[in-house]
CSV table of N, CA and C in Angstrom, one decimal:
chain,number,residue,atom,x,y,z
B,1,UNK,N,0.8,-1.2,0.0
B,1,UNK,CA,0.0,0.0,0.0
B,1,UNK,C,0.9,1.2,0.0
B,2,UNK,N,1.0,1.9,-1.0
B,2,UNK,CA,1.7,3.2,-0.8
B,2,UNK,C,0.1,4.6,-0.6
B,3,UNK,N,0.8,5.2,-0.2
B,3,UNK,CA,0.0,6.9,0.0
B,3,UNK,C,0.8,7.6,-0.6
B,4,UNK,N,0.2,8.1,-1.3
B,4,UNK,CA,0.6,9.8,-1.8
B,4,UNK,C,1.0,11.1,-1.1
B,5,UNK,N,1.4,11.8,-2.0
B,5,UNK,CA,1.7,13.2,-1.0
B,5,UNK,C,0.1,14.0,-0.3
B,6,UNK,N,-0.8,13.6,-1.6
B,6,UNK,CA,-1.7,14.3,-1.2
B,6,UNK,C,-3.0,13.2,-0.2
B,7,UNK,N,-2.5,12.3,0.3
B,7,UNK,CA,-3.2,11.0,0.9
B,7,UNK,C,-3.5,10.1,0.6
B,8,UNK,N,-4.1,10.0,-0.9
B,8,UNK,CA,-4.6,9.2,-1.4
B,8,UNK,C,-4.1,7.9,-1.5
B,9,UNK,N,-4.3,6.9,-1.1
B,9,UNK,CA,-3.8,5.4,-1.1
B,9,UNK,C,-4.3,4.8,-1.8
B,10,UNK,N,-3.1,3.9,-2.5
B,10,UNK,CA,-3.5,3.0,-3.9
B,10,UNK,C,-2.5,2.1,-3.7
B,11,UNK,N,-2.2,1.2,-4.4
B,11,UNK,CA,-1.6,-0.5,-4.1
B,11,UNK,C,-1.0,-0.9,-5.7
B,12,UNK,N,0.2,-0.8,-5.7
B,12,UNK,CA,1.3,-1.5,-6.6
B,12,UNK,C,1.5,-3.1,-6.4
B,13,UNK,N,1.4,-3.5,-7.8
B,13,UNK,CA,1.4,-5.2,-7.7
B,13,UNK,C,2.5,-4.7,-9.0
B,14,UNK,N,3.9,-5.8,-8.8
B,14,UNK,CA,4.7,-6.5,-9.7
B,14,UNK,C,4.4,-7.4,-10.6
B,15,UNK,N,4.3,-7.7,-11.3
B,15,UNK,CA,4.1,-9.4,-11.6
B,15,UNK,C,4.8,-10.1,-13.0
B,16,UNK,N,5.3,-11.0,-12.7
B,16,UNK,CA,6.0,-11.7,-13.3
B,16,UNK,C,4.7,-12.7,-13.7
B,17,UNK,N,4.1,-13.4,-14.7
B,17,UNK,CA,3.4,-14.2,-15.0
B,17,UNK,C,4.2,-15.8,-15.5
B,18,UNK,N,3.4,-16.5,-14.9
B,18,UNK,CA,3.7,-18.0,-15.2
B,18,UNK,C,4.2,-18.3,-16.6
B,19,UNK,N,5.2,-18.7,-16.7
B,19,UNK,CA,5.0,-19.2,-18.3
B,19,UNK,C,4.9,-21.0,-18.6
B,20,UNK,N,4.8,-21.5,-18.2
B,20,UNK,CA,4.2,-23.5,-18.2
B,20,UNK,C,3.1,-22.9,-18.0
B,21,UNK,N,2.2,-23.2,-19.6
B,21,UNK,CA,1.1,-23.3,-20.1
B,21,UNK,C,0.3,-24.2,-19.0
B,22,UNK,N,0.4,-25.1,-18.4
B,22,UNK,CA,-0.3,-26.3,-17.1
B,22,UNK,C,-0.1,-25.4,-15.9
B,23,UNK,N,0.3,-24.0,-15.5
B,23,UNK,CA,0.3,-23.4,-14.7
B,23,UNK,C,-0.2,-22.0,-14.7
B,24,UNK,N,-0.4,-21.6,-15.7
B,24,UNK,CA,-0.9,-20.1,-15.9
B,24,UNK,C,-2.1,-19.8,-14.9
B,25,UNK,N,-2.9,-21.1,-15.0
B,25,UNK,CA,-4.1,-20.2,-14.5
B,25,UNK,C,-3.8,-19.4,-13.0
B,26,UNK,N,-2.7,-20.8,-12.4
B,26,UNK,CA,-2.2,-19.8,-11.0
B,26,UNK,C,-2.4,-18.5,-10.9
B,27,UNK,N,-1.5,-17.8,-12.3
B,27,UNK,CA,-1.5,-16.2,-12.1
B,27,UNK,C,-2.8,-15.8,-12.0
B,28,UNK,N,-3.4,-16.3,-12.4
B,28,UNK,CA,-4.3,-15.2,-13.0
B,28,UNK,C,-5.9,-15.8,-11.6
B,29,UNK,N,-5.9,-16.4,-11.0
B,29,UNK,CA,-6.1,-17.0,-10.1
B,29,UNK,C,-5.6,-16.0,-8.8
B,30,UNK,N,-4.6,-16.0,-8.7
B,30,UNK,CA,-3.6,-14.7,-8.0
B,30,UNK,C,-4.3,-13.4,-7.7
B,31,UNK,N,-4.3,-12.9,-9.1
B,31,UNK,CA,-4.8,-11.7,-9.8
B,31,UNK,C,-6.4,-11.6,-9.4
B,32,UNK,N,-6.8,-12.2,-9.4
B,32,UNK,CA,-8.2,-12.0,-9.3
B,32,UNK,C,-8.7,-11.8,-7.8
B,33,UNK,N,-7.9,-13.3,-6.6
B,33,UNK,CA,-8.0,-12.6,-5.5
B,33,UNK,C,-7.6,-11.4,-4.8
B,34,UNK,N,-6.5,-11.1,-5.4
B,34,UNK,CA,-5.7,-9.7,-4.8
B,34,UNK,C,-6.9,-8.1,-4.9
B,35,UNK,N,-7.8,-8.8,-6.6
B,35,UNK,CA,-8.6,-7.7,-6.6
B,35,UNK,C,-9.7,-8.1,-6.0
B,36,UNK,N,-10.3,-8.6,-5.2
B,36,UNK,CA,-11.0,-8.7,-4.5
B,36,UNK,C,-11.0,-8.1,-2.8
B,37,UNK,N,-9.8,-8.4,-2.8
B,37,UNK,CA,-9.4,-7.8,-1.8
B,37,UNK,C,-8.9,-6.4,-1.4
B,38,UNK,N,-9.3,-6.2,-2.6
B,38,UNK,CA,-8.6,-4.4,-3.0
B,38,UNK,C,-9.5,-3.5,-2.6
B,39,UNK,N,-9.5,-2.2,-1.6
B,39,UNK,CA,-10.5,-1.5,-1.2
B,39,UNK,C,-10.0,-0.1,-1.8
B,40,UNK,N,-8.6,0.0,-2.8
B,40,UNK,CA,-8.4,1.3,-3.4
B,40,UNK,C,-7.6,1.1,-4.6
B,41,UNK,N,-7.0,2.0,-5.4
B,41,UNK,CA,-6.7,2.1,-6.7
B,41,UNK,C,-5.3,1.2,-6.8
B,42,UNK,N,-5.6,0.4,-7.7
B,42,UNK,CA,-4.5,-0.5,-8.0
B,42,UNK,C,-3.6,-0.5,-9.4
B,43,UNK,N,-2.2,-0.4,-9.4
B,43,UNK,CA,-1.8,-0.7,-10.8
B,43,UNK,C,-0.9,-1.9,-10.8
B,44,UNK,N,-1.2,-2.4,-11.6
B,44,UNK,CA,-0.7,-3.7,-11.6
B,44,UNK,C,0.5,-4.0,-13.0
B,45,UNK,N,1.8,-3.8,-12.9
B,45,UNK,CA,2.4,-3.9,-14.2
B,45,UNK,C,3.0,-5.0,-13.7
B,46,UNK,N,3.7,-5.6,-15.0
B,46,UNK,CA,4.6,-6.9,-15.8
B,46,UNK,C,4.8,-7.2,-16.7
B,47,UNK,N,5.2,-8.7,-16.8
B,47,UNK,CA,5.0,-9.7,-17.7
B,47,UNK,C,3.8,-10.5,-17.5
B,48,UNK,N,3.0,-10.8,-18.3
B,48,UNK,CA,1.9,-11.9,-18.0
B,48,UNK,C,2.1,-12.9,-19.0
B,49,UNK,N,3.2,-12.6,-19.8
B,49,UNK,CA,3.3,-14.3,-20.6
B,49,UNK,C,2.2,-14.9,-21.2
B,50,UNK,N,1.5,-13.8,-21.6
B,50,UNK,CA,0.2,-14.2,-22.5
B,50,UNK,C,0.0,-13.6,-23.5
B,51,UNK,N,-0.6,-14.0,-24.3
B,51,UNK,CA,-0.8,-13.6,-25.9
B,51,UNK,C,-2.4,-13.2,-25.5
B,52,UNK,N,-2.6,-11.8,-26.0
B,52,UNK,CA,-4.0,-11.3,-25.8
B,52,UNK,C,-4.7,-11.0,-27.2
B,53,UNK,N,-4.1,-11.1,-28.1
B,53,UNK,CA,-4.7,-10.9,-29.5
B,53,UNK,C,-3.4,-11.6,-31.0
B,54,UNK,N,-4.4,-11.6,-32.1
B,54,UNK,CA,-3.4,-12.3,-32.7
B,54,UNK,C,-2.9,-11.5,-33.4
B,55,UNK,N,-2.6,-10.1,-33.5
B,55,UNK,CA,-1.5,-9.0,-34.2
B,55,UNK,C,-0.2,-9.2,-32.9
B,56,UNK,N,-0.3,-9.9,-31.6
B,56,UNK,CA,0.7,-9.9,-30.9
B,56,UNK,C,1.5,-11.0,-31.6
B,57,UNK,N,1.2,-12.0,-32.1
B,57,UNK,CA,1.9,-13.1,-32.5
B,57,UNK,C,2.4,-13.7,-34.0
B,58,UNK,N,3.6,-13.9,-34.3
B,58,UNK,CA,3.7,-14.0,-36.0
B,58,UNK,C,3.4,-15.8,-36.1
B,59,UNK,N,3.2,-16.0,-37.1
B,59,UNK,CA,2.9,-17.6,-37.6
B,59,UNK,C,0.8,-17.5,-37.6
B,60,UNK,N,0.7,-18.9,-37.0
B,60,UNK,CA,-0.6,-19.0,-37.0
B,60,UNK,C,-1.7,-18.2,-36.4
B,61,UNK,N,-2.3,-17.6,-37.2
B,61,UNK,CA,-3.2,-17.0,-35.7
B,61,UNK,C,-4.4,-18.1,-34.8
B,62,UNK,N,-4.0,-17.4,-33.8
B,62,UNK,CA,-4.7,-18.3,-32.9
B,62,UNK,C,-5.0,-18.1,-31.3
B,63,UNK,N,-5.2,-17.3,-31.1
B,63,UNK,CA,-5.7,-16.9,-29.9
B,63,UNK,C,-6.4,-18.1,-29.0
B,64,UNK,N,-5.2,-18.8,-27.9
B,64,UNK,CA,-5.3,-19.6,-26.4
B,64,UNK,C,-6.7,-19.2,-26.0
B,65,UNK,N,-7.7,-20.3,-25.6
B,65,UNK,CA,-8.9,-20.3,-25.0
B,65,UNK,C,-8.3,-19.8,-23.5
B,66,UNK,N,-7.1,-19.8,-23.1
B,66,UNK,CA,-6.8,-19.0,-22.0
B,66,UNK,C,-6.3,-17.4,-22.0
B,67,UNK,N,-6.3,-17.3,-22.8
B,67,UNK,CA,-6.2,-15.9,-23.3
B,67,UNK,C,-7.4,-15.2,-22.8
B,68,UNK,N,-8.4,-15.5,-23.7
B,68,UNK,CA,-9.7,-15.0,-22.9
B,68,UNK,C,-10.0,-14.6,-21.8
B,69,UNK,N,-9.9,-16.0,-21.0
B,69,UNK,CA,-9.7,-15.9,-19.4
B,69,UNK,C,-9.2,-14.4,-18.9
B,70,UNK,N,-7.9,-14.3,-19.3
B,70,UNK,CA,-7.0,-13.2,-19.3
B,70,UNK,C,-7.6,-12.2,-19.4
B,71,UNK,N,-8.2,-11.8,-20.8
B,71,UNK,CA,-8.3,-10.9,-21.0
B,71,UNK,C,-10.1,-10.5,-20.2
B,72,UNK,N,-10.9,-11.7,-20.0
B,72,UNK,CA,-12.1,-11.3,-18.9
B,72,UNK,C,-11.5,-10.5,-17.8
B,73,UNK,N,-10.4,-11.3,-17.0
B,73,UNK,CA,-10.2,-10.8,-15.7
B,73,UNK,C,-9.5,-9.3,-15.4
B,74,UNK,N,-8.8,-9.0,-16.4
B,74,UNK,CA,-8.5,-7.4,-17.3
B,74,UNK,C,-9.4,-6.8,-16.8
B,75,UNK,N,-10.0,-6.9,-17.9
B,75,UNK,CA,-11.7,-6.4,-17.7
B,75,UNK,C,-12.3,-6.5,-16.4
B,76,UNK,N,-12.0,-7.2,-16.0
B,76,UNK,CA,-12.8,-7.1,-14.5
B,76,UNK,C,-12.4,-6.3,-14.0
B,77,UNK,N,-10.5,-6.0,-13.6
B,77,UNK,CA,-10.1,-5.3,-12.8
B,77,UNK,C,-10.2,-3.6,-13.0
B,78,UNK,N,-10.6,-3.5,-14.4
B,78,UNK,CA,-10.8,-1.8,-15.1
B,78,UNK,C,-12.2,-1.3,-14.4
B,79,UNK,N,-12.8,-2.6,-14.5
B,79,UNK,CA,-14.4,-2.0,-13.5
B,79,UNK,C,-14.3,-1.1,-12.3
């Protein structure tokens, strides 16, 4: 939890994301309870080791059914 000069308290998350496809959901798992437990402004940067669209990726396009996931819980956290 950091405070600002002018009071305001908001909460810094690191994150390094899983990259073993058989463990991702952990992160994101992580991520969801942290924002549930969040009572003020959060920024959350990293790596998340995920592909959220297929202009991110060259070869096949193909956008991971876990991707999604990802990119719902995103969206959750912008709410």
């Amino acid at each position: 939890m950091i405070t600002g000069d002018d009071g305001v308290e908001w909460c810094f998350t690191g994150l390094y994301g899983e990259s073993h496809t058989g463990r991702k959901e952990e992160t994101w798992r992580l991520l969801r309870t942290l924002n549930v437990e969040r009572h003020t402004a959060w920024v959350c940067i990293g790596n998340f080791n995920e592909i959220l669209c297929n202009e991110e990726k060259k070869g096949e396009f193909h956008v991971p059914k876990l991707a999604w996931i990802v990119l719902e819980m995103l969206l959750m956290c912008v709410a």
